[in-house]
Tab-separated table of C-alpha atoms in Angstrom:
chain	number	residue	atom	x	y	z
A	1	UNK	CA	-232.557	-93.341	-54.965
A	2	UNK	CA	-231.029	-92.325	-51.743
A	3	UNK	CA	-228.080	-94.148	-50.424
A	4	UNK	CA	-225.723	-94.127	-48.095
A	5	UNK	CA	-222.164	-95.725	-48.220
A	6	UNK	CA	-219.940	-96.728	-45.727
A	7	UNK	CA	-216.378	-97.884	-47.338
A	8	UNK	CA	-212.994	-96.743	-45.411
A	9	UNK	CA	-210.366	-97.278	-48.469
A	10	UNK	CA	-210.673	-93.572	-49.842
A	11	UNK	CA	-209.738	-94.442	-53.600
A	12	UNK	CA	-212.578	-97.172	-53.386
A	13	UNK	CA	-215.184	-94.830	-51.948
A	14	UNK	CA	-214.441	-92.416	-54.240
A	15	UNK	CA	-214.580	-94.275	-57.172
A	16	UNK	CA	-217.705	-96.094	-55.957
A	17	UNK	CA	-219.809	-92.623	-55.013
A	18	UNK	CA	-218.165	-91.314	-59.023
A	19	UNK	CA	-220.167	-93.653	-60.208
A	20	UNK	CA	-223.461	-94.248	-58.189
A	21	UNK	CA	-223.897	-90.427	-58.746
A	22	UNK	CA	-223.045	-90.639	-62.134
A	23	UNK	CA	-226.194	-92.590	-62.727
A	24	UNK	CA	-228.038	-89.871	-60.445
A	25	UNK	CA	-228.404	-91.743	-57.322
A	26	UNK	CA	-227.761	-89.406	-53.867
A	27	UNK	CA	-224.977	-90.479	-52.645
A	28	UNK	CA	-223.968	-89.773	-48.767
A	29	UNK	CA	-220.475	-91.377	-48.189
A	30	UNK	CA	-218.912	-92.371	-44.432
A	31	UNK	CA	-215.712	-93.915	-43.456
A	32	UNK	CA	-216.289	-95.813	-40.703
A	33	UNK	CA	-219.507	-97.842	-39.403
A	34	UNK	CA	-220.092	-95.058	-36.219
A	35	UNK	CA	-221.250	-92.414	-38.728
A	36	UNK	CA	-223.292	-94.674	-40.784
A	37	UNK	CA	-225.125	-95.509	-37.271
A	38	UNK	CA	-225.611	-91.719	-37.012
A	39	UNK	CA	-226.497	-90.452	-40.602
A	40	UNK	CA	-228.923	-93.869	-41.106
A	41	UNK	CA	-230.538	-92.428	-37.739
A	42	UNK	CA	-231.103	-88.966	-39.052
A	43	UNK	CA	-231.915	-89.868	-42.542
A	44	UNK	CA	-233.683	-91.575	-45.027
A	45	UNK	CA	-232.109	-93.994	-47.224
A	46	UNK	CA	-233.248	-96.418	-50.166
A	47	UNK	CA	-229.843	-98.593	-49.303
A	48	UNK	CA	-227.167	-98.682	-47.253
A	49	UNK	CA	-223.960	-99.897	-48.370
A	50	UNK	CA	-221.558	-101.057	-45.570
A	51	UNK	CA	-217.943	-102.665	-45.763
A	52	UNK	CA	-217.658	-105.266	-43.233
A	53	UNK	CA	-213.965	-104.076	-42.236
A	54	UNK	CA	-213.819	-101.006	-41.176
A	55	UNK	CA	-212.014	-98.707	-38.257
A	56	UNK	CA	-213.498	-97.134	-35.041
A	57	UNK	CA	-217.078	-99.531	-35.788
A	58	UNK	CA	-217.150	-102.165	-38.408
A	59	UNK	CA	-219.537	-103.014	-40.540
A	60	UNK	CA	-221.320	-105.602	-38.470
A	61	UNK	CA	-221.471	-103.719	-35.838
A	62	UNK	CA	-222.798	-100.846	-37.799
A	63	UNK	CA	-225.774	-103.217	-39.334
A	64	UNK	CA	-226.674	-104.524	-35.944
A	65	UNK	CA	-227.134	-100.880	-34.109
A	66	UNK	CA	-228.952	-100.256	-37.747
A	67	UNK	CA	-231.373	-102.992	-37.242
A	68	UNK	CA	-232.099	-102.534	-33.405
A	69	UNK	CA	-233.363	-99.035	-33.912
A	70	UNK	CA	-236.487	-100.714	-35.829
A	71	UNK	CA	-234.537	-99.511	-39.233
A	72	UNK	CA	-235.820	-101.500	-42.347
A	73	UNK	CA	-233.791	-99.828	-45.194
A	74	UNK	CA	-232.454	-102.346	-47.276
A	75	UNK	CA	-228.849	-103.390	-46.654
A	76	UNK	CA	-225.893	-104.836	-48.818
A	77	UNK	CA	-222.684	-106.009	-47.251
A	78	UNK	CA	-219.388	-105.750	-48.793
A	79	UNK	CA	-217.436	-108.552	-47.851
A	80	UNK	CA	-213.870	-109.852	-48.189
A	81	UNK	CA	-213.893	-113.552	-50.786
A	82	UNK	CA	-212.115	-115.646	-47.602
A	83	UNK	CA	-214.323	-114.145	-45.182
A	84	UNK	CA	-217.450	-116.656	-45.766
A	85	UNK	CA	-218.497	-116.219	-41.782
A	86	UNK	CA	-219.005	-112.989	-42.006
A	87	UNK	CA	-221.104	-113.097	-44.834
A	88	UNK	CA	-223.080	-115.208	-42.984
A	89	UNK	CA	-223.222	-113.234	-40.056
A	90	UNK	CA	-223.798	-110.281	-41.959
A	91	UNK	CA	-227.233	-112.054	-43.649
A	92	UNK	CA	-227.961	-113.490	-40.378
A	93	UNK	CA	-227.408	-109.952	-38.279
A	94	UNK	CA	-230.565	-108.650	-40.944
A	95	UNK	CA	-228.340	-107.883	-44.131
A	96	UNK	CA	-230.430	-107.971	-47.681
A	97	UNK	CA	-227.388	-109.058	-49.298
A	98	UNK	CA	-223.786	-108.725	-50.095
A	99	UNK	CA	-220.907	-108.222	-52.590
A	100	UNK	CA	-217.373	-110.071	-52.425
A	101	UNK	CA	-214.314	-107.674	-52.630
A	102	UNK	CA	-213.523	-107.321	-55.807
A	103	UNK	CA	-216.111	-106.723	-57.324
A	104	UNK	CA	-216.900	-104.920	-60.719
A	105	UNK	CA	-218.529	-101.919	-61.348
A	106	UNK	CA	-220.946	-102.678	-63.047
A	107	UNK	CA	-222.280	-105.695	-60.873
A	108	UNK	CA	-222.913	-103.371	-58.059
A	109	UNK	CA	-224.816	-101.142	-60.428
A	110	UNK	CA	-226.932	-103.999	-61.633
A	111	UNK	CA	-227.623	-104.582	-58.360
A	112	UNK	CA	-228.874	-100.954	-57.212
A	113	UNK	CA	-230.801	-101.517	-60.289
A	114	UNK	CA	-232.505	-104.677	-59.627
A	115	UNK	CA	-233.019	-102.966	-56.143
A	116	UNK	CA	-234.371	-100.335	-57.582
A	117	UNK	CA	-237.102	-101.827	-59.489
A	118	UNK	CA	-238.879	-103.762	-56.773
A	119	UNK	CA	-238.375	-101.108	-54.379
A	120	UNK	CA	-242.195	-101.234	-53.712
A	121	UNK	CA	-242.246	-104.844	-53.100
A	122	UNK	CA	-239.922	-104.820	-49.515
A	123	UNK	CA	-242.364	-102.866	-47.292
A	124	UNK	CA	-243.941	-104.823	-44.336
A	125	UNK	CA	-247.305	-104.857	-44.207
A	126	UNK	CA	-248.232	-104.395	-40.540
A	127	UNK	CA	-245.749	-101.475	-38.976
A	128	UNK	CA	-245.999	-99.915	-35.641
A	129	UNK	CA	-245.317	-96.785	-33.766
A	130	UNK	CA	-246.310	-96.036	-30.228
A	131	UNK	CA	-250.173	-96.285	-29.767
A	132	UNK	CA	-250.284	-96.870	-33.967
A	133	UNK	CA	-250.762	-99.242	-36.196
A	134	UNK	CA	-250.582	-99.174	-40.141
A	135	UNK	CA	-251.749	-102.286	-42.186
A	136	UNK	CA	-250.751	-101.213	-45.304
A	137	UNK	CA	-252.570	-104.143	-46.954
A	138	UNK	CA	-255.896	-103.113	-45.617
A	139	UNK	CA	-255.121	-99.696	-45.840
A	140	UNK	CA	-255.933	-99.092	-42.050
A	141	UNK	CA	-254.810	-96.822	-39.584
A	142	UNK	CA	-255.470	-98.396	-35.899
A	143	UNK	CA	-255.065	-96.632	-32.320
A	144	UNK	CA	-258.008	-96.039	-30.220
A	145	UNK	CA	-260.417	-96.224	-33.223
A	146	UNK	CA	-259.744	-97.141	-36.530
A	147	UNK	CA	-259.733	-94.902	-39.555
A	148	UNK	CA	-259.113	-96.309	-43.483
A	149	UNK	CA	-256.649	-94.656	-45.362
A	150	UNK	CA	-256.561	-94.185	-49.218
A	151	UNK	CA	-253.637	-95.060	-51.788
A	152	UNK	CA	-251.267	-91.914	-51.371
A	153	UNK	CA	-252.278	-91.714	-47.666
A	154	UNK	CA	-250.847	-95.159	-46.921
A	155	UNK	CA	-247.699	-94.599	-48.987
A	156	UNK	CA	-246.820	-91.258	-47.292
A	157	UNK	CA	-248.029	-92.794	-43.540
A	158	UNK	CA	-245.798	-95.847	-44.272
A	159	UNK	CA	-242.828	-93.862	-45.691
A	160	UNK	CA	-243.023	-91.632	-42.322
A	161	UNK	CA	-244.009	-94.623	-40.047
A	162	UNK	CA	-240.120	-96.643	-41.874
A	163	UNK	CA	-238.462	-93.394	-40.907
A	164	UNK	CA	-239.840	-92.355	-37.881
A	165	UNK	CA	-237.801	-88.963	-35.967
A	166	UNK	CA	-236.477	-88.776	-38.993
A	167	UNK	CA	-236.756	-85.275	-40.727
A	168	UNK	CA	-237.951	-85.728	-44.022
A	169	UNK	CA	-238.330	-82.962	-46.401
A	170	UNK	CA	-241.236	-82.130	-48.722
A	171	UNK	CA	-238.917	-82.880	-51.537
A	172	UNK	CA	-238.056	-86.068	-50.261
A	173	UNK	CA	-241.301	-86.950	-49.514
A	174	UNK	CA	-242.621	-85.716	-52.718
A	175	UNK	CA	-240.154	-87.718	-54.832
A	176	UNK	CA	-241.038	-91.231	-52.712
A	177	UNK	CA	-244.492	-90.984	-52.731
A	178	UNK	CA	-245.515	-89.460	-56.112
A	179	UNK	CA	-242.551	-90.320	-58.186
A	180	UNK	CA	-243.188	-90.608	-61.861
A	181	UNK	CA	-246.509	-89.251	-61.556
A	182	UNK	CA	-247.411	-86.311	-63.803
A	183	UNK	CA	-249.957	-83.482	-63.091
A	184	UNK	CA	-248.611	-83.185	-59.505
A	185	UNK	CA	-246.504	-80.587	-57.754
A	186	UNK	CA	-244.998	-80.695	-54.280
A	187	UNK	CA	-247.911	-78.678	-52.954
A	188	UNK	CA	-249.675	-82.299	-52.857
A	189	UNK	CA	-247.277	-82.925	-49.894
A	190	UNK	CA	-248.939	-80.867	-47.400
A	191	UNK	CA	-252.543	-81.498	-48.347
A	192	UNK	CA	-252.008	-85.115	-47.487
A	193	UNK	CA	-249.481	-83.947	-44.397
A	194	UNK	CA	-253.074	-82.365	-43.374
A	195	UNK	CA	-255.348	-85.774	-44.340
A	196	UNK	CA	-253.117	-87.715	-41.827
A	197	UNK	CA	-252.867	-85.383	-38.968
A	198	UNK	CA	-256.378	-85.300	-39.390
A	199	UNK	CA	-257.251	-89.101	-39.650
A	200	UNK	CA	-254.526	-89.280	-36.623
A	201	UNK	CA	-256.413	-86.456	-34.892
A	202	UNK	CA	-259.979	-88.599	-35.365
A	203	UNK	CA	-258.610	-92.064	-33.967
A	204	UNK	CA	-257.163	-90.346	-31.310
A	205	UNK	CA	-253.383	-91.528	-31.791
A	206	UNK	CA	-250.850	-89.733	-29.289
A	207	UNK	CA	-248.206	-89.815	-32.654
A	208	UNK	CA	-247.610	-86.448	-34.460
A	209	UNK	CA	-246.214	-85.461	-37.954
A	210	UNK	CA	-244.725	-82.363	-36.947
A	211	UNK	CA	-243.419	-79.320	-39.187
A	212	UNK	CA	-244.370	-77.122	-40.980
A	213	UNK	CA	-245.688	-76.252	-44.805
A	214	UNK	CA	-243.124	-76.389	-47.654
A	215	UNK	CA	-240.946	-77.734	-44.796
A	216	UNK	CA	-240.054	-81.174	-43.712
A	217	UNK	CA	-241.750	-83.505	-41.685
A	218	UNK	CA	-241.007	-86.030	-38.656
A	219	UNK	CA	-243.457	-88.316	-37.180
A	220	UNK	CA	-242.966	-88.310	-33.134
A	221	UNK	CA	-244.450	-90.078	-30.244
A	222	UNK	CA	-245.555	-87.853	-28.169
B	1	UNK	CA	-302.819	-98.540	-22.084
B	2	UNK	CA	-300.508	-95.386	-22.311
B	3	UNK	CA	-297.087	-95.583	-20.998
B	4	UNK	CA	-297.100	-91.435	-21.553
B	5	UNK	CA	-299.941	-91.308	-18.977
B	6	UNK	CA	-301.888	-88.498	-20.933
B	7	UNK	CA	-298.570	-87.018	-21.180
B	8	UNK	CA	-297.802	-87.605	-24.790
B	9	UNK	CA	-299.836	-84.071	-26.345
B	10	UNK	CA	-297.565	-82.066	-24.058
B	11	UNK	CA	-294.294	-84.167	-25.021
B	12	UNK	CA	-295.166	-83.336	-28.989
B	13	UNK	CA	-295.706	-79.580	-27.648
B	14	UNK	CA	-291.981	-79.501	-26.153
B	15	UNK	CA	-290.838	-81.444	-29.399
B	16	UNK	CA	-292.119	-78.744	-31.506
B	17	UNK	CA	-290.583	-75.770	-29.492
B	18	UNK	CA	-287.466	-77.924	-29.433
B	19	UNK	CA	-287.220	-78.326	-33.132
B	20	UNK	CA	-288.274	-74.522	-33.546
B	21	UNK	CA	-285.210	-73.777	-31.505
B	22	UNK	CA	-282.645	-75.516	-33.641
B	23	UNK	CA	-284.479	-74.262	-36.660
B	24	UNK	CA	-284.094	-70.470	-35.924
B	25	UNK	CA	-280.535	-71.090	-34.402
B	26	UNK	CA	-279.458	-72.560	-37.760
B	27	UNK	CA	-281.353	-70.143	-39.856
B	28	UNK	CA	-279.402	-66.806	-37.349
B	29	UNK	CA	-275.923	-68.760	-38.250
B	30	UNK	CA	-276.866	-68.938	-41.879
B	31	UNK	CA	-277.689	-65.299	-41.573
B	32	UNK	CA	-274.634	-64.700	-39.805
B	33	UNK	CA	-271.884	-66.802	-41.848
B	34	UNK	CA	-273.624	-68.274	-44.575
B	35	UNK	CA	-272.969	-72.118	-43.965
B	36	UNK	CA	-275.985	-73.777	-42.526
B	37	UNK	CA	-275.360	-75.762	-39.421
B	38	UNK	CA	-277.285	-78.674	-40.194
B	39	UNK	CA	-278.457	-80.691	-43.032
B	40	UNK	CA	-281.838	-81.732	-41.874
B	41	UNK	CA	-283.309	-82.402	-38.605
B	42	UNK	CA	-285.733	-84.654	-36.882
B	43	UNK	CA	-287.754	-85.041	-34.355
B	44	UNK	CA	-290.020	-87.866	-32.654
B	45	UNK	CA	-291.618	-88.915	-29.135
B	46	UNK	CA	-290.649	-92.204	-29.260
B	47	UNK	CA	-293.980	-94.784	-29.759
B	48	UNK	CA	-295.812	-96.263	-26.937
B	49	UNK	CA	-294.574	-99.745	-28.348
B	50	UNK	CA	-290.461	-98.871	-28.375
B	51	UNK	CA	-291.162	-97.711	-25.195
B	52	UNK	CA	-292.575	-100.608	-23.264
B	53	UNK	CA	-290.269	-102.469	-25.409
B	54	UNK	CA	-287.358	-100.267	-23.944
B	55	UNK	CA	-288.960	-100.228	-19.567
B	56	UNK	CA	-289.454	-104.868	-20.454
B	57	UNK	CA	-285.745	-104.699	-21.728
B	58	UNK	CA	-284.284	-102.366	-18.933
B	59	UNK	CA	-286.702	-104.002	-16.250
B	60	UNK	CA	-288.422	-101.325	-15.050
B	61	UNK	CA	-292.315	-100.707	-14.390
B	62	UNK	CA	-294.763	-99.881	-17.324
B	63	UNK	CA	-295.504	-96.722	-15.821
B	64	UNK	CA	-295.181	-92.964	-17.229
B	65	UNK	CA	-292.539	-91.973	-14.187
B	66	UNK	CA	-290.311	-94.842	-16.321
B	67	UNK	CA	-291.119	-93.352	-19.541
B	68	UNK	CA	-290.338	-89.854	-18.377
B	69	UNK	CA	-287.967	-89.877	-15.770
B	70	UNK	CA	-286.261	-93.300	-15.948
B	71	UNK	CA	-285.516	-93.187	-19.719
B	72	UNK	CA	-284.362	-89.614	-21.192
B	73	UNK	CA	-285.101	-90.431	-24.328
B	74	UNK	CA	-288.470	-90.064	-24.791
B	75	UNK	CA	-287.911	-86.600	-26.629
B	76	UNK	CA	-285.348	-87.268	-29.508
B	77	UNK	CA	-284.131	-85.098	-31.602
B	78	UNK	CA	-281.187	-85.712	-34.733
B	79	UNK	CA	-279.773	-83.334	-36.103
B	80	UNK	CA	-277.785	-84.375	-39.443
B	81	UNK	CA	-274.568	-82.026	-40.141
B	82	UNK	CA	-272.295	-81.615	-43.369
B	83	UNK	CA	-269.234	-81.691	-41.725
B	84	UNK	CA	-267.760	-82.722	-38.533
B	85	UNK	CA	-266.887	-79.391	-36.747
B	86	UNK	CA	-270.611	-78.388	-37.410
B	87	UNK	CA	-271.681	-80.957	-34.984
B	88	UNK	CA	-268.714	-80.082	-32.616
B	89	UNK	CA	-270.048	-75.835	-33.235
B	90	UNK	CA	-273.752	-77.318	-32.195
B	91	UNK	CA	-272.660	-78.489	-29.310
B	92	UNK	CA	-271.161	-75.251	-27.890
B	93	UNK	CA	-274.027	-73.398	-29.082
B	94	UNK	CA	-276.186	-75.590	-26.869
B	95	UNK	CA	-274.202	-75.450	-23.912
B	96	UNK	CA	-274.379	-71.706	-24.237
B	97	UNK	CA	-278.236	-71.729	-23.898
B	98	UNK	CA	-278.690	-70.593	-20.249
B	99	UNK	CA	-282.446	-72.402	-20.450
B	100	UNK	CA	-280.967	-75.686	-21.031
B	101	UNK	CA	-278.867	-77.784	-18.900
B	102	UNK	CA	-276.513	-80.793	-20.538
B	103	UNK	CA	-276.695	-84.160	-18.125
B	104	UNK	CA	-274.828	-86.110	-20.288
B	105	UNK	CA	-272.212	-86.096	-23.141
B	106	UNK	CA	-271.186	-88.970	-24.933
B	107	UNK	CA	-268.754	-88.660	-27.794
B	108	UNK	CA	-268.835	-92.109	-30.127
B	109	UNK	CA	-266.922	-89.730	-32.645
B	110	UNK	CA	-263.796	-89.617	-31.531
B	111	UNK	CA	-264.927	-92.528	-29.484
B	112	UNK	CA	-266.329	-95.013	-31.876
B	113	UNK	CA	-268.129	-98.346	-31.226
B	114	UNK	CA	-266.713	-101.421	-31.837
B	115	UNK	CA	-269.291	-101.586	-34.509
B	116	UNK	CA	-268.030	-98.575	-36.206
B	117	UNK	CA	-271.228	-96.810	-35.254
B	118	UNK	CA	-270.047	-92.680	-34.712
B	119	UNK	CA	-271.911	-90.187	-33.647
B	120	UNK	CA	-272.322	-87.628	-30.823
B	121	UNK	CA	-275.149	-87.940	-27.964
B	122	UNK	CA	-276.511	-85.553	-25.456
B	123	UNK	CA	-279.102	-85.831	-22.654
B	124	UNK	CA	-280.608	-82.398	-22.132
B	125	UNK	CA	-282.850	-81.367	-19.313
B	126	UNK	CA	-285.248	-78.373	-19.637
B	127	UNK	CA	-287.900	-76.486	-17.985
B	128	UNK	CA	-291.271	-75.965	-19.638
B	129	UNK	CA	-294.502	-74.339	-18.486
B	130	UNK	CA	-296.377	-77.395	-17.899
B	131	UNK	CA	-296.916	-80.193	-15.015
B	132	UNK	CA	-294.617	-82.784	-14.760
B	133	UNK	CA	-294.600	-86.453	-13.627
B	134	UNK	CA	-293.640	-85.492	-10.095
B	135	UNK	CA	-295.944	-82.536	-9.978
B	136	UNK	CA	-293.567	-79.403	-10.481
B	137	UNK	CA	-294.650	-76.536	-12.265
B	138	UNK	CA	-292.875	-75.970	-14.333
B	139	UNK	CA	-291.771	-79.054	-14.611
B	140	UNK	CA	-289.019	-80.513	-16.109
B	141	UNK	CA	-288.474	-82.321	-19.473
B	142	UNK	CA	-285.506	-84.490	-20.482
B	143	UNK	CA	-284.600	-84.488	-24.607
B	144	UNK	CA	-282.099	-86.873	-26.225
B	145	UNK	CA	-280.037	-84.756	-28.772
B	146	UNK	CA	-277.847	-87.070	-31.556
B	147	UNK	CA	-275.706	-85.242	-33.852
B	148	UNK	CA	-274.355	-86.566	-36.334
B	149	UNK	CA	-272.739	-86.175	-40.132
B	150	UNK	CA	-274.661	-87.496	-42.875
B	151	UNK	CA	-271.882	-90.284	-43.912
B	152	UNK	CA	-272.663	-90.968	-40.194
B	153	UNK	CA	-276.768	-90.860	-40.989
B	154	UNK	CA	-276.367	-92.916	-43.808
B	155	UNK	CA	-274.362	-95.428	-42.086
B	156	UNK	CA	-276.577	-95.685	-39.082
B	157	UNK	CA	-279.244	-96.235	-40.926
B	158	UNK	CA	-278.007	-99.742	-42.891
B	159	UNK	CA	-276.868	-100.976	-39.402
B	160	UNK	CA	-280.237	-100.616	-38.343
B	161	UNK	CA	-281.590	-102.535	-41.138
B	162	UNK	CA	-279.135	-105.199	-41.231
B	163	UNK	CA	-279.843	-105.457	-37.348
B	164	UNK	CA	-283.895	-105.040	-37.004
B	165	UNK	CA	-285.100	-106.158	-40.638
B	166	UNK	CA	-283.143	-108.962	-41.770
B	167	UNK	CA	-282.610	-112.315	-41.190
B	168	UNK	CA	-278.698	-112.388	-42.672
B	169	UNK	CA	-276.441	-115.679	-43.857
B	170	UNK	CA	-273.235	-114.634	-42.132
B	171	UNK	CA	-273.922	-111.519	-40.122
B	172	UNK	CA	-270.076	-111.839	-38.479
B	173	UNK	CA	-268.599	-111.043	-42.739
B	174	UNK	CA	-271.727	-108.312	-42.967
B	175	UNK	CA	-270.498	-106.596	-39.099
B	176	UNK	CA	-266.661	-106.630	-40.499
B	177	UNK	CA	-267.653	-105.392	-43.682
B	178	UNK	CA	-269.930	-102.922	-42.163
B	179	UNK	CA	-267.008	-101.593	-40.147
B	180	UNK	CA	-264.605	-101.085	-42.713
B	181	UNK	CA	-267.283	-98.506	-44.357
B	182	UNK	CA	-267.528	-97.047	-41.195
B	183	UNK	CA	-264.075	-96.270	-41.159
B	184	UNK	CA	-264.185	-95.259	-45.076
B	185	UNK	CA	-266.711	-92.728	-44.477
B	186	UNK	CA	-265.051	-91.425	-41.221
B	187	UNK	CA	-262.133	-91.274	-43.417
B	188	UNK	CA	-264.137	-88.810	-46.150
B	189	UNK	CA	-265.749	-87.043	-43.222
B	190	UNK	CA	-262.505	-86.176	-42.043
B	191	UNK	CA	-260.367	-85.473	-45.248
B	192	UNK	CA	-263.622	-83.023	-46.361
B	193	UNK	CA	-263.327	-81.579	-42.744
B	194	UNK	CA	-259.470	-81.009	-43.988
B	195	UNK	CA	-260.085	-79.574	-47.493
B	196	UNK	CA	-262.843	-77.255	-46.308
B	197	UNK	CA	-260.204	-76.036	-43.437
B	198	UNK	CA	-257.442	-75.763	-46.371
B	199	UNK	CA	-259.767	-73.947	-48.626
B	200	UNK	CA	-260.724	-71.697	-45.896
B	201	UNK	CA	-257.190	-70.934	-45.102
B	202	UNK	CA	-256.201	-69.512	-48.309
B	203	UNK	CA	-258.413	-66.610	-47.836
């Protein structure tokens, strides 16, 4: 998993991103809620951790700017004991859920954990992006016709349609959409990079994916 | 009565040369490339029953200037393709033929029906060596041209059943459901378009 981290107390960020990338999660780590705005908006994340206190934009802040640019990554707070508005705010302001300072180690861990294992289960089902729709239920692709989309095609259309202008790179793409599957190689990534431009091609959608193979990939509105 | 006028021996005889057309432009391709541009083709001058059917439905007279002139369809031709761009290739081809003038386009490809029903239509006009209805000779002949894939074929052809040959329970479910397939087998029609393109590529 991807995440990104947010904490300004250096010796707790440190220790936290030790030990997240000890158990070989990605770990991108920021100091202040401002540059988590900015790296969320360039790219991908499976969770975003943000302190609530922070310097130059805190944490609430950061979440709300998150939110309003149609982000849907999953979010946990971390949050001071006293401070039981905030955590309210925080869940209110679109926050998954949070973590009172202190906390232990190995709490936080579970909860990446338990995150991690029904990863698949937070996607909406209807998600939009200029003239398109995706139902990811019916597996249908809507603009000005309507195309059906198979298994893979949906996964790697929503994945792109959660992180749109976002560059995402064949790896990362690869890794989200056929993780844990054997008898598969990145290559995979373009031939279905091809299916959708395609499918988008036949219903006549002004959206793009644009790059290039063995490169990464952004879906734009034209 | 006939609705052709004693016109209907000399609409087979432009069906024929039609047909012979597509037949040796597909068979110089093949020659030339090695795909074959369609996978069969068709041909009919529509009954004297659809007809009047048709001139009742559209209000217009029982008379052969309706048959000919009024409706454009009284020459049809389909011509069933593998894969999309072969239908899109036809239709260059055509446009290329200085004897033959397109009236109409109408794309339900990238254009679909609400029904789901795809495929591409053209009205062409023609001049053969015979009379026509208003006397010219040559005169001039109009031809309705559908392409379409064979997903597209297959498709078309259940609609038409489920709409002319059955009395159905809950035709609204059977419409919905016959959409979705439409947009399944646009779907394979396109990713095959994609994988032959791909293929192609690596050479």
């Amino acid at each position: 998993m991807k995440i990104l981290i947010a904490e300004d107390e250096p010796q707790l960020s440190k220790v936290l991103v030790a030990a997240m990338t000890h158990v070989n999660y990605d770990v991108d780590a920021v100091y202040n809620g401002k540059e988590a705005v900015e790296l969320a908006g360039k790219n991908s994340y499976d969770i975003i951790i943000l302190d609530i206190m922070m310097p130059v934009m805190d944490g609430i802040t950061a979440l709300k700017k998150i939110r309003a640019s149609g982000d849907k990554t999953y979010i946990l707070m971390l949050t001071a004991k006293a401070e039981v508005d905030d955590r309210v705010t925080g869940l209110d302001s679109g926050a998954d859920d949070y973590l009172t300072k202190p906390f232990s180690l190995k709490e936080l861990l579970a909860r990446l954990r338990s995150k991690e294992r029904r990863e698949d289960d937070f996607t909406p089902t209807e998600l939009e992006f200029g003239d398109l729709s995706l139902n990811t239920e019916e597996q249908e692709l809507i603009s000005h016709n309507s195309i059906r989309l198979n298994n893979k095609e949906t996964q790697l259309m929503n994945y792109l349609m959660l992180n749109k202008d976002k560059s995402l790179s064949t790896e990362d793409i690869f890794n989200h959409v056929w993780k844990n599957e054997d008898n598969v190689n990145s290559d995979i990534v373009w031939i279905y990079i091809s299916y959708l431009r395609s499918k988008l091609e036949s219903i006549q959608s002004k959206v793009q994916i644009i790059g290039e193979k063995g490169g990464s990939f952004t879906i734009i509105d034209r | 009565m006939d609705i052709y006028g004693g016109y209907r021996p000399t609409l087979e005889n432009i069906l024929d040369q039609v047909l012979n057309r597509f037949k040796e432009v597909n068979q110089l391709y093949q020659d030339q490339t090695g795909d074959r541009l369609y996978e069969h083709l068709i041909g009919r001058v529509k009954t004297e029953d659809s007809m009047t059917e048709k001139c009742q439905r559209k209000n217009l007279p029982l008379s052969p200037y309706s048959a000919l002139k009024k409706n454009r369809d009284s020459i049809g031709i389909r011509v069933v393709c593998n894969f999309i761009d072969d239908i899109y290739t036809w239709i260059d081809l055509i446009d290329s033929w200085t004897s033959t003038k397109i009236i109409t386009k109408k794309d339900y490809i990238t254009n679909a029906k609400p029904n789901g029903y795809r495929s591409y239509h053209l009205i062409l006009e023609e001049t053969f060596p015979y009379q026509d209805i208003e006397g010219n000779n040559p005169g001039k002949y109009y031809i309705e041209v559908q392409l379409r894939t064979i997903a597209m074929d297959t498709w078309a052809s259940l609609e038409h059943e489920m709409k002319y040959k059955h009395q159905i329970k809950n035709p609204e479910m059977m419409g919905n459901e016959l959409k979705r397939v439409a947009d399944e087998l646009a779907s394979c029609d396109v990713s095959m378009q994609t994988i032959r393109k791909l293929i192609r590529e690596e050479d």
